Short mmCIF file of C-alpha atoms in Angstrom, two decimals:
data_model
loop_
_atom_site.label_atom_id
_atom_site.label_comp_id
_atom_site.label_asym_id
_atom_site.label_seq_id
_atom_site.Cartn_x
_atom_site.Cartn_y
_atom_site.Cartn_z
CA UNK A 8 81.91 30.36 0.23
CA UNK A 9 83.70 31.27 -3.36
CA UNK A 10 81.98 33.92 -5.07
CA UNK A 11 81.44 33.77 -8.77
CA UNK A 12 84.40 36.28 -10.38
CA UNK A 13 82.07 39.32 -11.48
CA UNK A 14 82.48 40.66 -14.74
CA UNK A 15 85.26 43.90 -15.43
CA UNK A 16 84.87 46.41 -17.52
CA UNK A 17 86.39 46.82 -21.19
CA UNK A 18 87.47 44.04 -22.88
CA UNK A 19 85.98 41.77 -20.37
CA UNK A 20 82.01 42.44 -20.75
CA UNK A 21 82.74 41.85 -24.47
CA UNK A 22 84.16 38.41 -23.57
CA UNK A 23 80.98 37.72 -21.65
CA UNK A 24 79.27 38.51 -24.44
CA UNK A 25 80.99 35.70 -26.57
CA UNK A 26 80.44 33.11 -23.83
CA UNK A 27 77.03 33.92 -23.74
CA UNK A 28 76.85 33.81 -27.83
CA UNK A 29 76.43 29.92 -27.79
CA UNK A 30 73.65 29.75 -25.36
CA UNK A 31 71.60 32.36 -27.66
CA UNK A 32 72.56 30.49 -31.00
CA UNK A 33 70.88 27.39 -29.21
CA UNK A 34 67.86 29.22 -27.95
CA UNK A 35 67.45 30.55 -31.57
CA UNK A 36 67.86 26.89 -33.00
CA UNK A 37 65.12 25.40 -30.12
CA UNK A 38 62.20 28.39 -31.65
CA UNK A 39 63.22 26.76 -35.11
CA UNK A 40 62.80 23.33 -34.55
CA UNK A 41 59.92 23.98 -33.05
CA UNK A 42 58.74 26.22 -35.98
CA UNK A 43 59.99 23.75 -38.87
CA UNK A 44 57.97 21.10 -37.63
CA UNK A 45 54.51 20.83 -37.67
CA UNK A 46 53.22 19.31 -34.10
CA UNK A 47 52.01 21.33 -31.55
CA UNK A 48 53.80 19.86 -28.79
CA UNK A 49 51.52 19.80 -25.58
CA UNK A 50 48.09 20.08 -26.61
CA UNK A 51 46.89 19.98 -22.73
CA UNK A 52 48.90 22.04 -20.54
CA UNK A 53 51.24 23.66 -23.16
CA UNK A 54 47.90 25.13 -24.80
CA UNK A 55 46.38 25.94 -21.64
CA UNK A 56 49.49 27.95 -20.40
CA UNK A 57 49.47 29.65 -23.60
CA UNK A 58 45.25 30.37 -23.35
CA UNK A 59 45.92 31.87 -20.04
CA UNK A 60 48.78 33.86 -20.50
CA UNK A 61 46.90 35.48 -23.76
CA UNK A 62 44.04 35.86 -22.55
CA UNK A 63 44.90 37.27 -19.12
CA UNK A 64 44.78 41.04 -20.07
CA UNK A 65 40.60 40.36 -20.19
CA UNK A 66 40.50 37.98 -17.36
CA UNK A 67 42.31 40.29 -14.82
CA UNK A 68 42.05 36.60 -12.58
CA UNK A 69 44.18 34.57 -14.67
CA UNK A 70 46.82 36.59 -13.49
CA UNK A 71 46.20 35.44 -9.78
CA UNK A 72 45.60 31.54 -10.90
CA UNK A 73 47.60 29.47 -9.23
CA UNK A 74 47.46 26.68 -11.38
CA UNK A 75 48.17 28.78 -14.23
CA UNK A 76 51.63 30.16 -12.66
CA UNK A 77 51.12 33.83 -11.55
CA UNK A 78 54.40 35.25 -12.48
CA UNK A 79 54.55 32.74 -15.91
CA UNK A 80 51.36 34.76 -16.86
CA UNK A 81 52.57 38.30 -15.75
CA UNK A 82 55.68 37.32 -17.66
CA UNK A 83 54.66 35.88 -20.33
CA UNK A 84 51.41 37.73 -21.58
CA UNK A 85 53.47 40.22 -24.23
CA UNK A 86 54.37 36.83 -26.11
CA UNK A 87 51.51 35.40 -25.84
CA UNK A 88 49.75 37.81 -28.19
CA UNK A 89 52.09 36.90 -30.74
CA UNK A 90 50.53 32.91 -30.81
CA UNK A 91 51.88 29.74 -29.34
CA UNK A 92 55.25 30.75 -30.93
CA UNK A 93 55.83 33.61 -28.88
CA UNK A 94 55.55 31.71 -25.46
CA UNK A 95 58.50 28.67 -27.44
CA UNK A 96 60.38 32.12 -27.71
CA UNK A 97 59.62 32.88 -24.15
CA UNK A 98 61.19 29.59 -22.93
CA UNK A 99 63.81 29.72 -25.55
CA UNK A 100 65.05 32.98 -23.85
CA UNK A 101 64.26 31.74 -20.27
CA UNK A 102 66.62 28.67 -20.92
CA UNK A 103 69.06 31.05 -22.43
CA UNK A 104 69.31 33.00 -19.38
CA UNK A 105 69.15 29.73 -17.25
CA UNK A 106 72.65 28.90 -19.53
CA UNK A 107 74.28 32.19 -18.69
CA UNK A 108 73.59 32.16 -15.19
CA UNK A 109 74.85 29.21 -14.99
CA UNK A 110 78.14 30.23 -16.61
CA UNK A 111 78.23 33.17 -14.13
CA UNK A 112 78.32 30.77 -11.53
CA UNK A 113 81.36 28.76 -12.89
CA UNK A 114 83.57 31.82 -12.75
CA UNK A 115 86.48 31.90 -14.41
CA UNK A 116 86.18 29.07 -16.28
CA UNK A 117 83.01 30.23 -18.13
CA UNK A 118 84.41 30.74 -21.50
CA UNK A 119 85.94 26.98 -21.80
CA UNK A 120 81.85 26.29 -20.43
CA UNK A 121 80.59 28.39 -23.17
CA UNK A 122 79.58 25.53 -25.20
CA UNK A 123 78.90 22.89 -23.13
CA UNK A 124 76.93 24.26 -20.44
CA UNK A 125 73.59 25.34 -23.04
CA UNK A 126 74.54 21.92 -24.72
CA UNK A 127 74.12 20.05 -21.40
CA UNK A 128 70.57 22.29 -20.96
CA UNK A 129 69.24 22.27 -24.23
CA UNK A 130 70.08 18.73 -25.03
CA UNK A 131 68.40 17.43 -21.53
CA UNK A 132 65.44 15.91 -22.66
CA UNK A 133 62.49 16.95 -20.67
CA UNK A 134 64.27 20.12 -20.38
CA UNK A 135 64.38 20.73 -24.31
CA UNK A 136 60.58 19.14 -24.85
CA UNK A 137 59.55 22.25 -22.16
CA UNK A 138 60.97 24.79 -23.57
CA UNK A 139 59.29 23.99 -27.59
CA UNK A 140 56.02 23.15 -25.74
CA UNK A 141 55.73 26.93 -23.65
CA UNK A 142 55.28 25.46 -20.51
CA UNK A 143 56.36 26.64 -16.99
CA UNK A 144 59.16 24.83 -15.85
CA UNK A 145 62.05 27.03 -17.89
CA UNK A 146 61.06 30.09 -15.29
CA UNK A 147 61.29 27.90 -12.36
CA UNK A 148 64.78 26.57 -13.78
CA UNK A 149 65.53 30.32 -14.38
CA UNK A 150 64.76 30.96 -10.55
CA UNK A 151 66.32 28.57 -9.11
CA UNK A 152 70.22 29.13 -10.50
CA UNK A 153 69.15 33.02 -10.09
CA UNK A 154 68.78 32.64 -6.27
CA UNK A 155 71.85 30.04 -5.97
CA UNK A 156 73.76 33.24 -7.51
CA UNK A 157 72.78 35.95 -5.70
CA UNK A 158 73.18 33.72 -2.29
CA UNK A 159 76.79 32.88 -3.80
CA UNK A 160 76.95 36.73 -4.00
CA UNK A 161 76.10 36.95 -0.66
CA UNK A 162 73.30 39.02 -1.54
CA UNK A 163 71.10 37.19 0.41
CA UNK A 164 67.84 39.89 0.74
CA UNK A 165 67.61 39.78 -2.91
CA UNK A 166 67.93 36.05 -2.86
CA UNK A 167 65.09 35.79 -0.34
CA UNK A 168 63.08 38.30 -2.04
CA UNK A 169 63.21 36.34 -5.69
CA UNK A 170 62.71 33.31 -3.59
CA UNK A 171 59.26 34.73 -2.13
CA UNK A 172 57.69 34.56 -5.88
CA UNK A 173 58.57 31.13 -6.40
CA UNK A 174 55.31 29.52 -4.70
CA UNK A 175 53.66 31.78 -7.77
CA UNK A 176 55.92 29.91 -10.50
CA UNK A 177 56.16 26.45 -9.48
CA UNK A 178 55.13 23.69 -6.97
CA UNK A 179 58.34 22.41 -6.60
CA UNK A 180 58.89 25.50 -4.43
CA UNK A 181 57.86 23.49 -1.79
CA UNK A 182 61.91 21.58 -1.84
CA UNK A 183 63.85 24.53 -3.25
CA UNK A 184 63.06 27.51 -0.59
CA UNK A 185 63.67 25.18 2.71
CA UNK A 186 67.20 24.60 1.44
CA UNK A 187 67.79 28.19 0.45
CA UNK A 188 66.00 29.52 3.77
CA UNK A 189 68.16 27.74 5.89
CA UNK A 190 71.42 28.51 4.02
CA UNK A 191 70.42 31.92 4.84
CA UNK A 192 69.77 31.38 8.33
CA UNK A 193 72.84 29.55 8.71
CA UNK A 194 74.52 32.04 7.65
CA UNK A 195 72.96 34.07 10.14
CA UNK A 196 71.88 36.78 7.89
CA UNK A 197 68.30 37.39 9.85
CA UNK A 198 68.21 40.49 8.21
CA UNK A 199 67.03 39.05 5.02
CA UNK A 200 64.63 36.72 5.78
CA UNK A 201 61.80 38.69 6.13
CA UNK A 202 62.31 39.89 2.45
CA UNK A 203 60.14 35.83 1.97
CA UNK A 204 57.29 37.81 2.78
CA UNK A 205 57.65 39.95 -0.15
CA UNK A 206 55.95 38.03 -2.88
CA UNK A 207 52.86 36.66 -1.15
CA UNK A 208 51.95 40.20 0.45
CA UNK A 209 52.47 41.78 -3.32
CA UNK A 210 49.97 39.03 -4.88
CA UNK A 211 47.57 39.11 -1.77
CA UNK A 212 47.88 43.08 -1.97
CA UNK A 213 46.95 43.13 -5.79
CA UNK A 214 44.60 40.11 -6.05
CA UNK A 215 42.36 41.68 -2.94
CA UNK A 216 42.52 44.85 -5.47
CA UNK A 217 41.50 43.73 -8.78
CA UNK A 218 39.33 40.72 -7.51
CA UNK A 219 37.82 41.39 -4.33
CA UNK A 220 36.67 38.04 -2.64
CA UNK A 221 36.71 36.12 -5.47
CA UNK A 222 40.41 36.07 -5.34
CA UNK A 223 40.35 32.98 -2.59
CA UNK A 224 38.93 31.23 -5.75
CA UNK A 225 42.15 31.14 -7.12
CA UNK A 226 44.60 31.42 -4.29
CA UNK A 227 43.57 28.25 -2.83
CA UNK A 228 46.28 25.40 -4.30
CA UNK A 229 45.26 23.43 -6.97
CA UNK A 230 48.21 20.16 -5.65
CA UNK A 231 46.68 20.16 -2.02
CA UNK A 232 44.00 16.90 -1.79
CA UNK A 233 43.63 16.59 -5.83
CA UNK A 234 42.96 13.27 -6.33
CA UNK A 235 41.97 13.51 -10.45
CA UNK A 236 44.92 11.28 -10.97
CA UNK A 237 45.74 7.46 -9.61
CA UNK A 238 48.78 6.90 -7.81
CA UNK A 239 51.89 5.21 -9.31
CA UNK A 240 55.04 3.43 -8.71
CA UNK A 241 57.56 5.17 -6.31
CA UNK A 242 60.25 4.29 -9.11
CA UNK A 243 57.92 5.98 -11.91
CA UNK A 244 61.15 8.51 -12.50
CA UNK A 245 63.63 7.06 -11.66
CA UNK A 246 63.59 3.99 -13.88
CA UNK A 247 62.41 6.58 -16.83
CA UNK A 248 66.00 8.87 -15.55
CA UNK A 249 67.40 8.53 -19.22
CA UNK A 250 64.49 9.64 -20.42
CA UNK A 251 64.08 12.82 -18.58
CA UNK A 252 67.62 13.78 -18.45
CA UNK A 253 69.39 12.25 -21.27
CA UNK A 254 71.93 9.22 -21.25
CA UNK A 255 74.59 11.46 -21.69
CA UNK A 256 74.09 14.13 -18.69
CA UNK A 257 72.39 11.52 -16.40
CA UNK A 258 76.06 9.68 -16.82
CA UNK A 259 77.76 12.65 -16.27
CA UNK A 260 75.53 13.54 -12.80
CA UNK A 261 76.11 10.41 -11.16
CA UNK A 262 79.93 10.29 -12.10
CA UNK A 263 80.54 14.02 -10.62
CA UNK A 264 78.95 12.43 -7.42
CA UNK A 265 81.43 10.58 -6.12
CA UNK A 266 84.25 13.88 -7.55
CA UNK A 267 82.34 16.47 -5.88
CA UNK A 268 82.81 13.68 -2.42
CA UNK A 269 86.70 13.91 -3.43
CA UNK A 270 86.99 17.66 -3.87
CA UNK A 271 85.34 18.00 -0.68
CA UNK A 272 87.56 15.45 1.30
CA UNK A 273 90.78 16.86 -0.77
CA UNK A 274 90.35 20.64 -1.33
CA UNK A 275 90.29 22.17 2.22
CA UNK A 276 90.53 25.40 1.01
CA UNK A 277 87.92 25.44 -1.98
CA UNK A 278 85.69 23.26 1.00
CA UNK A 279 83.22 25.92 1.45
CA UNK A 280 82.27 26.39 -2.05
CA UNK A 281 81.82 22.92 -2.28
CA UNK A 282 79.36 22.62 0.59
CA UNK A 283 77.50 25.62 -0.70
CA UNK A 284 77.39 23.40 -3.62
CA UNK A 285 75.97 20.83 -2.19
CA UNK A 286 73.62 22.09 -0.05
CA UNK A 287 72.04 24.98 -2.55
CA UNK A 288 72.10 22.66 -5.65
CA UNK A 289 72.89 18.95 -5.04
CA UNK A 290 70.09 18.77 -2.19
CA UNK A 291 67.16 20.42 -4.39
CA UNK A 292 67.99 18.21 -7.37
CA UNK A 293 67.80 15.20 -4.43
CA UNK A 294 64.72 16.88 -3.04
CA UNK A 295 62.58 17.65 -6.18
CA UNK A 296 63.17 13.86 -7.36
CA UNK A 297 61.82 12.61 -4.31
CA UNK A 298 58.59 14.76 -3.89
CA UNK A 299 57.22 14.30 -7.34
CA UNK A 300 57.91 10.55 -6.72
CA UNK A 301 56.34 10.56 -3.26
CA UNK A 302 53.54 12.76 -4.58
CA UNK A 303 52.77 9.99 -7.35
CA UNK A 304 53.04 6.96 -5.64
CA UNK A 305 51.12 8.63 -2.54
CA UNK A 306 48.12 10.44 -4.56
CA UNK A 307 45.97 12.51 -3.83
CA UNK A 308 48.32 16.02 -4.84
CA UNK A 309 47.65 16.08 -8.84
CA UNK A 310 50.39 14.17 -9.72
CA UNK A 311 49.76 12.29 -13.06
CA UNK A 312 53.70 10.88 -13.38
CA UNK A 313 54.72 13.18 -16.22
CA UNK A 314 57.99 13.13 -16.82
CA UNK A 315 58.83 16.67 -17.71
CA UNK A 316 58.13 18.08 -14.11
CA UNK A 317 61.49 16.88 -13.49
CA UNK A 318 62.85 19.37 -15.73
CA UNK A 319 62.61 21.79 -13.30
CA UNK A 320 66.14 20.34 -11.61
CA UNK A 321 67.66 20.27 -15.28
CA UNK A 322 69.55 23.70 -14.55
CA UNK A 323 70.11 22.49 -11.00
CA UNK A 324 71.62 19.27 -12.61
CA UNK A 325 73.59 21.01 -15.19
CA UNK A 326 74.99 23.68 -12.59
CA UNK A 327 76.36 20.73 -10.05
CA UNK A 328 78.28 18.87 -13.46
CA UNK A 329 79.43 22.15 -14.96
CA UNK A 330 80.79 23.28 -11.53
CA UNK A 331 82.31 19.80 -10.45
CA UNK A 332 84.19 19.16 -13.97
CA UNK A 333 85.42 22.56 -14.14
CA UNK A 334 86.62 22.35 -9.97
CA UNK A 335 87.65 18.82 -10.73
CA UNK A 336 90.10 19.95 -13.24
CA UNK A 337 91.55 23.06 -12.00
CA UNK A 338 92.00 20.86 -8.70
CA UNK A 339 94.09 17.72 -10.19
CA UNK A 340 95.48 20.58 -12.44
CA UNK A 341 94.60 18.84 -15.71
CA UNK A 342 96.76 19.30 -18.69
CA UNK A 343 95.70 21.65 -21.79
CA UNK A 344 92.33 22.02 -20.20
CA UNK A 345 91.50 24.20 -23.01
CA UNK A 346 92.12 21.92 -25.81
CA UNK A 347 90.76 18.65 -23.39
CA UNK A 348 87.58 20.67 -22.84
CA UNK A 349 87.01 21.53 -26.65
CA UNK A 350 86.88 18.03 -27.45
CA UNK A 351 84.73 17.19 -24.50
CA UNK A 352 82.40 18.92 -25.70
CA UNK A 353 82.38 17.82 -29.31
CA UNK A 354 82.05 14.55 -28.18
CA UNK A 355 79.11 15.59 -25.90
CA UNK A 356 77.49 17.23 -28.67
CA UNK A 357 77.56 14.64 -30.57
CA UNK A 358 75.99 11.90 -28.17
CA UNK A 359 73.37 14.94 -26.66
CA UNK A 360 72.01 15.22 -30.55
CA UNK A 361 72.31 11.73 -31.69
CA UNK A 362 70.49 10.92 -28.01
CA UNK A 363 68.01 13.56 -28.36
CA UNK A 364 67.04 12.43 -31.99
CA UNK A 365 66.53 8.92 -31.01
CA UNK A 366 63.76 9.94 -27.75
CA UNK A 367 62.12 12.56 -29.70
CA UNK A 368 60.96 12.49 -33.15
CA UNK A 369 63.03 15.70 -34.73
CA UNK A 370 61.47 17.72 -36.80
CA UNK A 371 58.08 16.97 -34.72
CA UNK A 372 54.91 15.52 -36.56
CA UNK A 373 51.16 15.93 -35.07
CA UNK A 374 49.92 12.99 -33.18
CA UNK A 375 46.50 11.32 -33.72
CA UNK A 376 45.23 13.38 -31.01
CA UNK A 377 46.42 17.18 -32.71
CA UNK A 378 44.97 15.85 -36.17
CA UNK A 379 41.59 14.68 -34.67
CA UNK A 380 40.90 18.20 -32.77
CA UNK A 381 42.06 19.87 -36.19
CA UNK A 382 39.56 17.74 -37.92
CA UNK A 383 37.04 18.43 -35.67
CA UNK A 384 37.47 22.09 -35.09
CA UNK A 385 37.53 22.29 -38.91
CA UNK A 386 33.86 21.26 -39.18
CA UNK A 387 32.92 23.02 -35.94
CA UNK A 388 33.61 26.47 -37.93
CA UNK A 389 32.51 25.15 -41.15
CA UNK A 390 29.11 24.69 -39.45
CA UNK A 391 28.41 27.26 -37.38
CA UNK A 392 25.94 29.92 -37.81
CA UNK A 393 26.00 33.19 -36.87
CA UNK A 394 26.08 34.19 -33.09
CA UNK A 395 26.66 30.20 -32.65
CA UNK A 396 29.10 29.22 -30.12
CA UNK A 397 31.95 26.43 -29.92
CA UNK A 398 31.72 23.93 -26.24
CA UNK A 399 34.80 22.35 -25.89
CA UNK A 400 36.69 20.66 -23.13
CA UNK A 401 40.16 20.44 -24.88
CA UNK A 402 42.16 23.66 -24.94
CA UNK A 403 44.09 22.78 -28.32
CA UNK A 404 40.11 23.45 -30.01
CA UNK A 405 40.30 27.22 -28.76
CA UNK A 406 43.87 27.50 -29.98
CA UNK A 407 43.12 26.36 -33.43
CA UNK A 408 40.36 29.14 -33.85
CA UNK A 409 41.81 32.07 -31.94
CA UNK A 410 38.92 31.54 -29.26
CA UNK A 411 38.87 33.39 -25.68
CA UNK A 412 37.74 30.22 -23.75
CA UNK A 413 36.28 32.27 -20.73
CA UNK A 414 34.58 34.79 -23.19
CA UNK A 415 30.75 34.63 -23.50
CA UNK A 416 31.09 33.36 -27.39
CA UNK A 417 33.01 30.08 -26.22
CA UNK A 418 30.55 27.81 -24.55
CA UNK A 419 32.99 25.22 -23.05
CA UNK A 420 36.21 24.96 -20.33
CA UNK A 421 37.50 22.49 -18.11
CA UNK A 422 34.08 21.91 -16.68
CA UNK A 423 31.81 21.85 -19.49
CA UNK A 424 28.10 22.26 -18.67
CA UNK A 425 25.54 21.19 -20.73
CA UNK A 426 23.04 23.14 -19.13
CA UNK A 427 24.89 26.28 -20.58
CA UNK A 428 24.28 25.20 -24.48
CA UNK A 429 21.98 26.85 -26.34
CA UNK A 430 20.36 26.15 -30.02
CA UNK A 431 22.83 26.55 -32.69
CA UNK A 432 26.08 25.74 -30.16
CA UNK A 433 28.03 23.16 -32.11
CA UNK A 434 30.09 20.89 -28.78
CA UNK A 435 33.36 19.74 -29.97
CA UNK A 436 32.86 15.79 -28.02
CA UNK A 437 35.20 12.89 -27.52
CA UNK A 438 33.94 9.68 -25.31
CA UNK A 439 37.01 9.49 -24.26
CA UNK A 440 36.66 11.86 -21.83
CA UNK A 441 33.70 10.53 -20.17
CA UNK A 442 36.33 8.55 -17.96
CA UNK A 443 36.48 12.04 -16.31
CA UNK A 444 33.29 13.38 -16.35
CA UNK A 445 30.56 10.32 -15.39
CA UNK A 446 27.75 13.17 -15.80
CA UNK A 447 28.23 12.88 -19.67
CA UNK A 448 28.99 9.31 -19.87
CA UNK A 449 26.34 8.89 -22.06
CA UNK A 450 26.98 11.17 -24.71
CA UNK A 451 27.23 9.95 -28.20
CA UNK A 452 30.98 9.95 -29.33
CA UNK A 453 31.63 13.03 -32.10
CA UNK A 454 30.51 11.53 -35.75
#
């Protein structure tokens, strides 16, 4: 298997630091999109990641929540106390990172990839609506070409141990790990595989610690026989592809699929790298496509058909183009790849923008929903009296007014209880969510 060519000293660390210029400059431009608009993104899970990861310091078991991400919230807690805006600048850096590592991985032909590569990322769309909206899947992303790198490395114990804190960043574990663990044991390196271990002891170790028995409550996962959400078509992604990866990388993927077949039928001696390839990054991208689409259409594992959990294989994606264009054209020994490649990527640019424009409104304005908690959270605190407390179900209301949701002074969370309300408690209400709660069917609709 090829190895990545490592970086020299000198001259050459500067030139790593030009390639990995671009990917920064886009990072900084994702934070101020998202800042020069005036939505808030997610107002469900994107404000709910944020919640947890701010308010974690208080909660010691937020830090332990599986649903919330473990090692997002560990991770991400220092930005969180700088607002919603911190955790886009989280991401932004995340995906940064994602882009250089991915670079790393190309080699030699990194700084002709310098532009392209965070191009390809940031202009995938799923992948660029995650990173504005703070959510979780940038880490996993991160993770995932991080572990490809270090097994390319052949530093497989460190591989295994980053590997063993992915069940604590993402579901989607569940497809990347198998194909990793095997690699490793087909490599026969036995040695490292009981480095796996090294994550789940740590956060059984510390939750036991801090919580006591009442860390089960949270260690239990939230996927496994949740049935909140219907099942769906078994085509639910892949008919929406261009909408989760862009037209102009999902074009891309399924054209380097039948080049990565001919480098590995044509390049004996480059054949290793290319089954590494395929194994460590082709076969996850494969795999995490067809568990969220067997989780949907089956049911039953939380799986409400959201596009953007497929923007966890974005890097994955990007990584098996990058690599096969780059391979491809060293291989058929391409003429003035230099000057070819610069105008590749111009023309990419300009079809990644133009396509990103046209799927997402750019710069971002608040949907019905984000005005209507605004409005109503507005006349919550205009009303309240002193001592009174705020119930609310939707996590965008304890955004708005800088509320700890699991602090005694906020009446309401996911499970609201009306036995909990006392006089002077103003509940923030919509009927519409009586679809999921049948115990307050009844309630009158907010006036």
């Amino acid at each position: 298997m090829g190895r990545p060519e490592p970086p020299a000293a000198g001259i050459v660390n500067k030139r790593w630091l030009w390639s990995a210029l671009p990917s920064l400059l886009l990072a900084i431009l994702a934070v101020l999109i998202r800042l020069g608009g005036t939505s808030a993104w997610d107002l469900g899970d994107g404000a709910l990641h944020y919640l947890q990861a701010r308010w974690a310091p208080w909660h010691a078991y937020l830090f332990f929540d599986r649903w919330a991400k473990p090692v997002y919230v560990v991770l991400g807690t220092a930005f969180a106390q700088w607002g919603p805006a911190g955790m886009v600048v989280f991401d932004a850096l995340l995906a940064a990172a994602t882009a250089i590592t991915i670079l790393t991985l190309i080699g030699p032909d990194r700084k002709r990839a310098a532009w392209l590569v965070p191009i390809m990322l940031f202009g995938s769309i799923q992948y660029f609506k995650v990173v504005v909206s703070g959510l979780t899947e940038p880490l996993f992303g991160l993770a995932s070409v991080l572990a490809v790198l270090l097994l390319f490395r052949r530093r497989y114990t460190a591989a295994m141990a980053l590997l063993s804190f992915t069940p604590f960043i993402r579901p989607e574990y569940v497809v990347l790990a198998p194909m990793l663990v095997l690699w490793t044991a087909y490599k026969r390196q036995w040695k490292a595989l009981p480095w796996l271990a090294l994550g789940p002891v740590l956060y059984m170790l510390a939750g036991r610690a801090m919580l006591g028995e009442r860390f089960l409550n949270f260690a239990r996962d939230p996927y496994e026989d949740n049935t909140l959400y219907p099942p769906g078509g078994w085509d639910n992604f892949l008919v929406q592809a261009a909408d989760i990866l862009g037209d102009p990388l999902l074009i891309l993927f399924l054209l380097c699929l039948p080049v990565m077949a001919l480098l590995w039928s044509k390049d004996r001696t480059r054949r290793p790298a290319y089954q590494a390839i395929m194994v460590l990054v082709l076969a996850p991208v494969v795999g995490i496509w067809a568990i969220h689409s067997y989780a949907y259409w089956a049911g039953g594992h939380g799986s409400a058909g959201l596009l953007r959990v497929l923007a966890t294989a974005t890097p994955l994606t990007v990584l098996f183009v990058a690599y096969t264009l780059f391979h491809a054209a060293r291989h058929w020994e391409i003429k003035r790849p230099a000057l070819l490649f610069g105008l590749f990527t111009l023309g990419y640019f300009a079809w990644a923008q133009d396509d990103l424009r046209y799927r997402l409104p750019l710069p971002a304005r608040p949907t019905t929903e984000q005005l209507m908690v605004e409005a109503a959270m507005k006349d919550a605190m205009a009303q309240i009296g002193p001592g009174g407390r705020i119930a609310t179900a939707h996590p965008y209301s304890a955004v708005l007014v800088g509320h700890d949701p699991w602090a005694p002074d906020h009446a309401g969370s996911d499970y609201l209880d009306l036995a909990t309300l006392e006089l002077g408690d103003i509940l923030e209400w919509n009927s519409e969510y009586a679809t999921q709660r049948p115990d307050l069917a009844g309630f009158p609709a907010a006036g």
